[in-house]
Coordinates of C-alpha atoms in Angstrom, one line a residue:
M1 CA 6.7 2.9 3.4
D2 CA 6.8 5.7 0.9
R3 CA 8.4 8.5 2.8
E4 CA 7.6 11.2 0.2
R5 CA 3.9 10.3 0.2
D6 CA 3.8 10.6 4.0
L7 CA 5.5 14.0 4.3
P8 CA 3.2 16.8 4.9
G9 CA 2.4 19.2 2.0
P10 CA 3.4 22.8 2.4
T11 CA 1.7 24.4 5.5
A12 CA 1.5 28.2 5.8
A13 CA 1.3 30.1 9.1
A14 CA 0.5 33.4 10.6
S15 CA 4.3 33.6 10.9
G16 CA 4.4 33.8 7.1
C17 CA 6.4 30.6 6.9
E18 CA 5.7 27.6 4.9
I19 CA 6.6 24.2 6.4
R20 CA 7.7 21.7 3.7
A21 CA 9.9 18.7 3.2
A22 CA 13.5 19.5 2.7
R23 CA 14.9 19.3 -0.8
P24 CA 18.5 18.5 -1.9
A25 CA 19.1 22.2 -2.7
D26 CA 18.3 23.0 0.9
V27 CA 21.2 21.1 2.4
P28 CA 23.7 23.9 2.6
R29 CA 21.3 26.1 4.5
I30 CA 20.2 23.2 6.8
W31 CA 23.9 22.6 7.5
E32 CA 24.4 26.3 8.3
M33 CA 21.4 26.2 10.8
L34 CA 22.7 22.9 12.2
R35 CA 26.0 24.7 13.0
G36 CA 23.9 27.5 14.6
L37 CA 22.2 24.9 16.8
A38 CA 25.6 23.5 17.8
A39 CA 26.8 27.0 18.7
Y40 CA 23.6 27.7 20.7
E41 CA 24.0 24.4 22.6
R42 CA 27.7 25.1 23.2
L43 CA 28.5 21.9 21.4
E44 CA 30.4 23.1 18.3
H45 CA 33.3 20.8 19.2
E46 CA 30.9 17.8 18.7
V47 CA 30.2 18.6 15.0
S48 CA 32.3 16.2 13.0
G49 CA 30.0 15.6 10.0
S50 CA 29.6 17.4 6.7
P51 CA 26.9 18.7 4.4
E52 CA 27.7 16.0 2.0
R53 CA 27.1 13.3 4.6
L54 CA 23.9 14.9 5.7
A55 CA 22.7 15.0 2.1
E56 CA 23.5 11.3 1.7
H57 CA 21.6 10.5 4.8
L58 CA 18.6 12.6 3.7
F59 CA 18.5 11.9 0.0
G60 CA 20.8 9.0 -0.8
P61 CA 19.7 5.4 -1.8
R62 CA 19.2 4.5 1.9
P63 CA 17.9 7.6 3.7
S64 CA 18.2 7.3 7.5
V65 CA 16.8 10.7 8.5
E66 CA 14.1 13.1 7.3
C67 CA 13.8 16.9 7.5
L68 CA 11.2 19.5 7.4
V69 CA 12.0 23.2 6.9
A70 CA 10.4 26.5 7.7
D71 CA 10.6 28.6 4.5
S72 CA 9.9 32.3 4.9
G73 CA 9.9 32.8 1.1
R74 CA 13.2 34.7 1.4
A75 CA 15.2 32.1 3.3
L76 CA 14.9 28.9 5.4
V77 CA 14.5 30.0 9.0
G78 CA 14.2 26.7 10.8
Y79 CA 14.3 22.9 10.4
A80 CA 13.3 19.7 12.1
L81 CA 15.4 16.6 11.7
F82 CA 13.8 13.3 12.7
Y83 CA 13.8 9.5 12.2
P84 CA 11.8 6.5 13.3
T85 CA 12.5 4.5 16.4
Y86 CA 10.7 1.6 18.1
S87 CA 9.2 1.1 21.5
S88 CA 9.4 -2.6 22.5
F89 CA 7.1 -2.0 25.5
R90 CA 4.4 -0.5 23.3
T91 CA 5.4 -2.8 20.4
A92 CA 4.9 0.2 18.2
P93 CA 7.0 2.6 16.1
T94 CA 7.8 6.1 17.4
L95 CA 9.5 9.1 16.0
W96 CA 12.7 10.7 17.4
L97 CA 13.2 14.4 16.9
E98 CA 16.9 14.9 16.7
D99 CA 16.9 18.6 16.0
L100 CA 14.4 21.4 16.1
F101 CA 15.9 24.8 15.4
V102 CA 14.6 28.2 14.5
E103 CA 16.9 31.2 13.8
P104 CA 17.1 33.4 16.9
G105 CA 15.6 36.4 15.1
E106 CA 12.6 34.3 14.0
R107 CA 11.8 32.8 17.4
G108 CA 8.4 33.6 18.9
K109 CA 6.7 34.0 15.5
G110 CA 5.2 30.5 15.3
S111 CA 7.7 28.7 13.1
G112 CA 8.9 26.3 15.8
R113 CA 5.4 25.4 16.8
L114 CA 4.5 24.8 13.1
L115 CA 7.6 22.6 12.6
L116 CA 6.8 20.5 15.7
A117 CA 3.2 20.2 14.8
A118 CA 4.1 19.1 11.3
V119 CA 6.4 16.4 12.7
A120 CA 3.6 15.3 15.1
R121 CA 1.1 15.2 12.2
L122 CA 3.4 13.0 10.2
A123 CA 3.9 10.7 13.2
L124 CA 0.2 10.4 13.7
G125 CA -0.4 9.8 10.0
R126 CA 2.1 6.9 10.0
G127 CA 0.5 5.3 13.0
Y128 CA 3.4 6.1 15.4
Q129 CA 2.6 6.0 19.1
G130 CA 4.9 8.7 20.3
L131 CA 7.4 11.5 19.5
G132 CA 10.4 12.0 21.7
W133 CA 13.5 14.2 22.0
I134 CA 15.9 15.5 24.6
V135 CA 16.6 19.0 25.7
L136 CA 19.6 20.4 27.7
D137 CA 18.6 21.0 31.3
W138 CA 19.9 24.6 31.2
N139 CA 18.0 25.5 28.0
R140 CA 15.1 27.2 29.7
P141 CA 13.7 28.9 26.6
S142 CA 13.3 25.6 24.8
I143 CA 11.9 23.9 27.9
A144 CA 9.3 26.6 28.2
F145 CA 8.5 26.3 24.5
Y146 CA 8.1 22.5 24.8
E147 CA 6.0 22.7 27.9
G148 CA 3.9 25.4 26.3
V149 CA 2.8 23.0 23.6
G150 CA 2.0 20.3 26.1
A151 CA 5.3 18.2 26.2
R152 CA 6.4 16.8 29.5
P153 CA 9.7 15.2 30.7
A154 CA 9.9 11.5 30.5
D155 CA 8.8 9.8 33.7
G156 CA 10.4 7.0 35.6
G157 CA 13.9 8.2 36.3
W158 CA 15.3 7.4 32.9
L159 CA 18.7 8.8 32.1
P160 CA 20.1 9.2 28.6
Y161 CA 23.1 7.1 27.9
G162 CA 25.0 6.3 24.7
L163 CA 28.2 5.2 23.0
D164 CA 30.1 7.3 20.6
R165 CA 32.0 5.7 17.7
A166 CA 35.3 5.2 19.7
R167 CA 33.5 3.5 22.6
M168 CA 31.5 1.3 20.2
Q169 CA 34.8 0.2 18.6
A170 CA 36.3 -0.5 22.0
L171 CA 33.3 -2.6 23.0
T172 CA 33.6 -4.8 19.9
E173 CA 37.3 -5.6 20.5
P174 CA 38.0 -9.0 22.0
A175 CA 39.5 -7.5 25.2
G176 CA 36.3 -5.6 25.7
P177 CA 35.9 -2.0 26.7
H178 CA 39.0 -0.2 27.8
L179 CA 38.1 3.5 27.5
T180 CA 37.4 5.6 30.5

């Protein structure tokens, strides 16, 4: 699939922002906003990557993630980072929204909605059957925003679980998991 062909063209909004595909020159600003998201979510201690690794994953020979940005004409004020996933029950591809961030001073002006709509439009254009993400349970402003655009919590009592790198390594060792 030709990712560049599938990315939406620039989209303008009443907010005065243009939604467009990220470019390599945008990486330092995206990284700065990513750090802002981590601070907002009280997860700065979890950031262990680098702008260089982000650039490699966005624009290297084997991209594993995509990014749209909200460009005010003066600066990037928001971004959406996403990648494809797969639903075995639906036997269909879906899209996972890893990050959706708009600078605090720009919130409420429509850029977040435009970013989310652009990601949804891209998913629909690629024939994907869903768009998913997680939100922290205490993040009431984001929950209100998502519910305001029609999103609903996943049904069925699903709980998010995962393995970090150290736990993946422990799992692959012959003795099996030994981390607590």
